[in-house]
mmCIF file of C-alpha atoms in Angstrom:
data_model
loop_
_atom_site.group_PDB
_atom_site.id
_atom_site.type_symbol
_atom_site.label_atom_id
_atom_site.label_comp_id
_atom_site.label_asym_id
_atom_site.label_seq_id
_atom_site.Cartn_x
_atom_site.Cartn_y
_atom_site.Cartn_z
ATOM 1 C CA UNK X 13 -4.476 -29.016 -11.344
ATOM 2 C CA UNK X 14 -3.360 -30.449 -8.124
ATOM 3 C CA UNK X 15 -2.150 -28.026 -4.797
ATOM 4 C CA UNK X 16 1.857 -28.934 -6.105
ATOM 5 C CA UNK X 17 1.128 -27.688 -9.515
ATOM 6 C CA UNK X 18 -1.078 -24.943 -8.238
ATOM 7 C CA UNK X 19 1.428 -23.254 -6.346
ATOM 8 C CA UNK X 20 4.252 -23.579 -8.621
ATOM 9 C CA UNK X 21 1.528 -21.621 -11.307
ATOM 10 C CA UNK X 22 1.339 -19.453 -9.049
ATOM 11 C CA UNK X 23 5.229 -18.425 -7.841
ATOM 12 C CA UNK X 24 5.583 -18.546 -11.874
ATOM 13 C CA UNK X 25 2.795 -16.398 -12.377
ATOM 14 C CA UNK X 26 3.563 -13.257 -9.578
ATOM 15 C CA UNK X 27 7.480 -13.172 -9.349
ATOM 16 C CA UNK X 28 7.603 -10.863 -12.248
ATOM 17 C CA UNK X 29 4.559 -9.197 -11.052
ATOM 18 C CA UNK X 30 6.433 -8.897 -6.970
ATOM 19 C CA UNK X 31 9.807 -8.301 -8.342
ATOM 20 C CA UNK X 32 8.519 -5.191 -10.678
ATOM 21 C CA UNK X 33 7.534 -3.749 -7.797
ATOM 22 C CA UNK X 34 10.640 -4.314 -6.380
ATOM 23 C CA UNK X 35 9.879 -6.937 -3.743
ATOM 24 C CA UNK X 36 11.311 -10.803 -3.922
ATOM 25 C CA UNK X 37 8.091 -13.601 -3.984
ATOM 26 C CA UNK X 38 8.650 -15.236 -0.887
ATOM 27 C CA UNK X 39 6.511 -17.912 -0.813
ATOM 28 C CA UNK X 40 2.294 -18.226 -1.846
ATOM 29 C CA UNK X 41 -0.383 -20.736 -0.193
ATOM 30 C CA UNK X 42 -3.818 -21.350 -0.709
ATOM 31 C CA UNK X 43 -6.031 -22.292 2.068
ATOM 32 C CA UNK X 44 -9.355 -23.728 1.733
ATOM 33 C CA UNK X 45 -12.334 -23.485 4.493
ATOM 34 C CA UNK X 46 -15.365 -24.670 3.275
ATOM 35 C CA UNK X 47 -16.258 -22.872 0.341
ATOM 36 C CA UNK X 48 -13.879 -20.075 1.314
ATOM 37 C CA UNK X 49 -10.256 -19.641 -0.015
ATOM 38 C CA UNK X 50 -7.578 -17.979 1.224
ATOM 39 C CA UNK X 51 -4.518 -16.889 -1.030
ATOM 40 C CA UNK X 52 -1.819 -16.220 1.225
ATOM 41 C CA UNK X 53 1.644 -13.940 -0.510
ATOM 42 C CA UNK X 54 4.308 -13.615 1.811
ATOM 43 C CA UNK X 55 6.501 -10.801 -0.218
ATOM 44 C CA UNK X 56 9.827 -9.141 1.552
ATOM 45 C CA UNK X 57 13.205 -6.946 0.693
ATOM 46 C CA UNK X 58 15.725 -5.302 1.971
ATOM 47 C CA UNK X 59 14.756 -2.614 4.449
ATOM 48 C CA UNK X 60 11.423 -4.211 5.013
ATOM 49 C CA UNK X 61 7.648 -4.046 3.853
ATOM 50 C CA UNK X 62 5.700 -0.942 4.489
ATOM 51 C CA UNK X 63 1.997 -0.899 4.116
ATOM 52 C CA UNK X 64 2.064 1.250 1.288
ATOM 53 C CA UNK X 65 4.164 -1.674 -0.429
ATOM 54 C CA UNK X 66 1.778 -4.034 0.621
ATOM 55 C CA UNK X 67 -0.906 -2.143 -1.209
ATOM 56 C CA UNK X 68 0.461 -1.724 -4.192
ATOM 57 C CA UNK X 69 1.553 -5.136 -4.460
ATOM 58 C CA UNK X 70 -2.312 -6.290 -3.568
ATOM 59 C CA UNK X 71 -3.503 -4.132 -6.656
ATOM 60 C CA UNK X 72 -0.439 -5.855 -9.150
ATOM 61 C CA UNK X 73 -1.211 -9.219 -7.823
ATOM 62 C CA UNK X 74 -4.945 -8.852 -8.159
ATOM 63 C CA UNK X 75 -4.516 -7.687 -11.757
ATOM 64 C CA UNK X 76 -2.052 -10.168 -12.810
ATOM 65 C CA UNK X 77 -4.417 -13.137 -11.249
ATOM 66 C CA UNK X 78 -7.527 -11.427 -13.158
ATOM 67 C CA UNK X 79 -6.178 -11.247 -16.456
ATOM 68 C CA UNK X 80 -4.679 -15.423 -15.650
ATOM 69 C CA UNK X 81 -7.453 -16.754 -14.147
ATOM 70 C CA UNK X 82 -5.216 -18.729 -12.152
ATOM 71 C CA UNK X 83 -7.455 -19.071 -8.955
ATOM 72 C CA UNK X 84 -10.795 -19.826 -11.402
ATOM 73 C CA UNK X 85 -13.569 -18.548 -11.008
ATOM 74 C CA UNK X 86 -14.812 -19.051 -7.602
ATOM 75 C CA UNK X 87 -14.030 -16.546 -4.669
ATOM 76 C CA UNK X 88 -11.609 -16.066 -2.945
ATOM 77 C CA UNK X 89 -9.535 -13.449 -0.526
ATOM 78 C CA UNK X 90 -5.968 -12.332 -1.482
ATOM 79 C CA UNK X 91 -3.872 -11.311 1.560
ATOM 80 C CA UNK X 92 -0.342 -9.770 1.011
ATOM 81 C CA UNK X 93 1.835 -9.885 3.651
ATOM 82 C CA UNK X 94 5.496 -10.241 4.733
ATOM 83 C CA UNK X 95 7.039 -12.674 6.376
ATOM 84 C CA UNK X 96 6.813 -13.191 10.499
ATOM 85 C CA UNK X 97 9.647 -13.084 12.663
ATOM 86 C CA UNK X 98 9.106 -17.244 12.913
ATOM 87 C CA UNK X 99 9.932 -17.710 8.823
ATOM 88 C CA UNK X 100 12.589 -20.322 8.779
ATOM 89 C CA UNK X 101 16.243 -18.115 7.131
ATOM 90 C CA UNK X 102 16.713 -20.683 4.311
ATOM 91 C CA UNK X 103 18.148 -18.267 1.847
ATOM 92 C CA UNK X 104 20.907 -15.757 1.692
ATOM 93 C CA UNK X 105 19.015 -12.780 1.064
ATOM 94 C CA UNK X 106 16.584 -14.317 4.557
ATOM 95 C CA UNK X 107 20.020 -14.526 6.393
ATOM 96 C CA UNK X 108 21.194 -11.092 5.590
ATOM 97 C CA UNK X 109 17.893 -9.706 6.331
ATOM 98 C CA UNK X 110 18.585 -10.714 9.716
ATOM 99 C CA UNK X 111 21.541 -9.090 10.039
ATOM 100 C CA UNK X 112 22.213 -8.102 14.089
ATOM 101 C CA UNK X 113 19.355 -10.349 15.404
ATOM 102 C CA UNK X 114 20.012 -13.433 17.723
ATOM 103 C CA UNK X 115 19.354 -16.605 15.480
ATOM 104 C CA UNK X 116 19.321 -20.586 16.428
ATOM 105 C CA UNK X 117 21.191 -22.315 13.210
ATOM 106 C CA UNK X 118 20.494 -26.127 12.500
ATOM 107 C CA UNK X 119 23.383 -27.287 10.698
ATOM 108 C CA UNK X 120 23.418 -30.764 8.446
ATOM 109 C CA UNK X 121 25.453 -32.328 10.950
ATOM 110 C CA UNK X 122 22.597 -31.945 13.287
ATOM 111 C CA UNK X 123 24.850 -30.026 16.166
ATOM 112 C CA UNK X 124 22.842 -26.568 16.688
ATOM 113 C CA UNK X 125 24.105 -22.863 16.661
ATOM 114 C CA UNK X 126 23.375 -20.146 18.398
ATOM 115 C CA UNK X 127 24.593 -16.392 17.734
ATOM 116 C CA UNK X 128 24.145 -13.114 16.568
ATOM 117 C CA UNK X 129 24.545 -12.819 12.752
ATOM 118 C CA UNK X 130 27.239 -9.955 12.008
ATOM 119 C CA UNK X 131 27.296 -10.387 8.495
ATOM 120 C CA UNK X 132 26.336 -12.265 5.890
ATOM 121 C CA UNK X 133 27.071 -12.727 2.163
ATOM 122 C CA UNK X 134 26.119 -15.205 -0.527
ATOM 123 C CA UNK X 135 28.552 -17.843 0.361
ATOM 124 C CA UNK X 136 27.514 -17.719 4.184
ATOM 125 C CA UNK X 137 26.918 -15.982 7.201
ATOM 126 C CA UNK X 138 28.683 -14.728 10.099
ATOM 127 C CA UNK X 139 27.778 -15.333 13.832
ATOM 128 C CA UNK X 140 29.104 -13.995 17.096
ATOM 129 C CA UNK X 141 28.768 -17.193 19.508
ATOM 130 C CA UNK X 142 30.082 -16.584 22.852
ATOM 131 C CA UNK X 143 32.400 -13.764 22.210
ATOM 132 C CA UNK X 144 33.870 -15.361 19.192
ATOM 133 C CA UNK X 145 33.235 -15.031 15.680
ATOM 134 C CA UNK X 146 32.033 -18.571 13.577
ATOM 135 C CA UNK X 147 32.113 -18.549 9.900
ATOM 136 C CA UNK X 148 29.075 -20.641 8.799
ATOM 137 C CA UNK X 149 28.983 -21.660 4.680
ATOM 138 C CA UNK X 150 24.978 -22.083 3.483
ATOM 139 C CA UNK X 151 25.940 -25.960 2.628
ATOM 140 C CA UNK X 152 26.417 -26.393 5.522
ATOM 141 C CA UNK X 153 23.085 -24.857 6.558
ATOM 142 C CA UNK X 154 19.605 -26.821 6.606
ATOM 143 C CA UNK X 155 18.416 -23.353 8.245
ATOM 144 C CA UNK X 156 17.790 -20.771 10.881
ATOM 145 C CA UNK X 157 15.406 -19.288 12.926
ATOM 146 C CA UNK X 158 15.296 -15.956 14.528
ATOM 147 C CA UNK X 159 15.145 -16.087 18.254
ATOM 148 C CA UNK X 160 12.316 -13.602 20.035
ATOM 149 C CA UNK X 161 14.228 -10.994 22.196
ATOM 150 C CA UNK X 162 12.340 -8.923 24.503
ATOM 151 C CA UNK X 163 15.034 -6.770 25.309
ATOM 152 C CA UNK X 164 18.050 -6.507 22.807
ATOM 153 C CA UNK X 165 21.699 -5.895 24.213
ATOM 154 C CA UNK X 166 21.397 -2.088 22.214
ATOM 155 C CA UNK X 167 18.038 -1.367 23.884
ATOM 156 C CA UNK X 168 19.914 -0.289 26.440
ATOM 157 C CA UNK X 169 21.891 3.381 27.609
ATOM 158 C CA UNK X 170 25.822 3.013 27.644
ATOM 159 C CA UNK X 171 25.291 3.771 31.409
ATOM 160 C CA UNK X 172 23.447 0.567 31.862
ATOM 161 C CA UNK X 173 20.142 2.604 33.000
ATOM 162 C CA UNK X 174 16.423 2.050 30.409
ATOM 163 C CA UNK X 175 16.182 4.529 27.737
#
């Protein structure tokens, strides 16, 4: 089965088994080092991934992958995680998880955005971009990428001083 097919076995196999736990399957890899393997499942929702999510997810995914035998028989380590603060916002439900956080859009005509997302829905997302608001539809998306802030604008007191 080649890494294409693999994968796609794989998203098939654990979305049912992520989204009964009531996470969305964000994306799976497999990583090979030697005779080492790595499978890699990036899971996320709204609110965010605790660690007791994480574990229960490990034990569903572990079961659902033992009673498949999708990963055959040789080792291999399963790590369940969720998604970095670099993940490229491709989706609606990625954009709305982002809601309030600075974000650099790439948009199809190749001209590049940057705001703060105020809201976003399933037809598109909101930014505030130099004191105005931009309406941005997905289609006109390729995608986004949160921007690192050290120090966020509502870090701050109302009196200016460090909380």
């Amino acid at each position: 089965m080649g890494s294409a097919s693999s994968r796609d076995h794989l998203m098939k196999l654990l979305e049912p088994v992520v989204g009964a736990e009531g996470l969305d399957l964000e994306d799976v890899t497999v990583t090979t080092a030697g005779k080492r393997r790595l499978l890699r499942v990036i899971v996320d929702r709204d609110g965010g991934v605790s660690l007791d999510d994480v574990a229960e997810v490990s034990l569903a995914v572990s079961g659902a992958l033992d009673d498949d035998d999708a990963m055959g028989s040789a080792a291999y380590t399963l790590e369940v995680s969720s998604p970095g603060v670099d993940r490229p916002l491709t989706e609606p439900r990625h954009w709305r998880r982002a809601a309030k956080r600075l974000v650099k859009a790439e948009l199809r005509d190749g001209s590049v955005v940057e705001g703060r997302i105020t809201a976003a829905d399933e037809s598109g997302v909101d930014l505030a971009v130099d004191g105005a608001e931009r309406r941005l539809d997905y289609q006109d998306l390729t995608r986004g990428r949160v921007q690192v802030e050290f120090r966020r604008l509502d870090d701050e007191d109302v009196d200016g001083g460090e909380g």
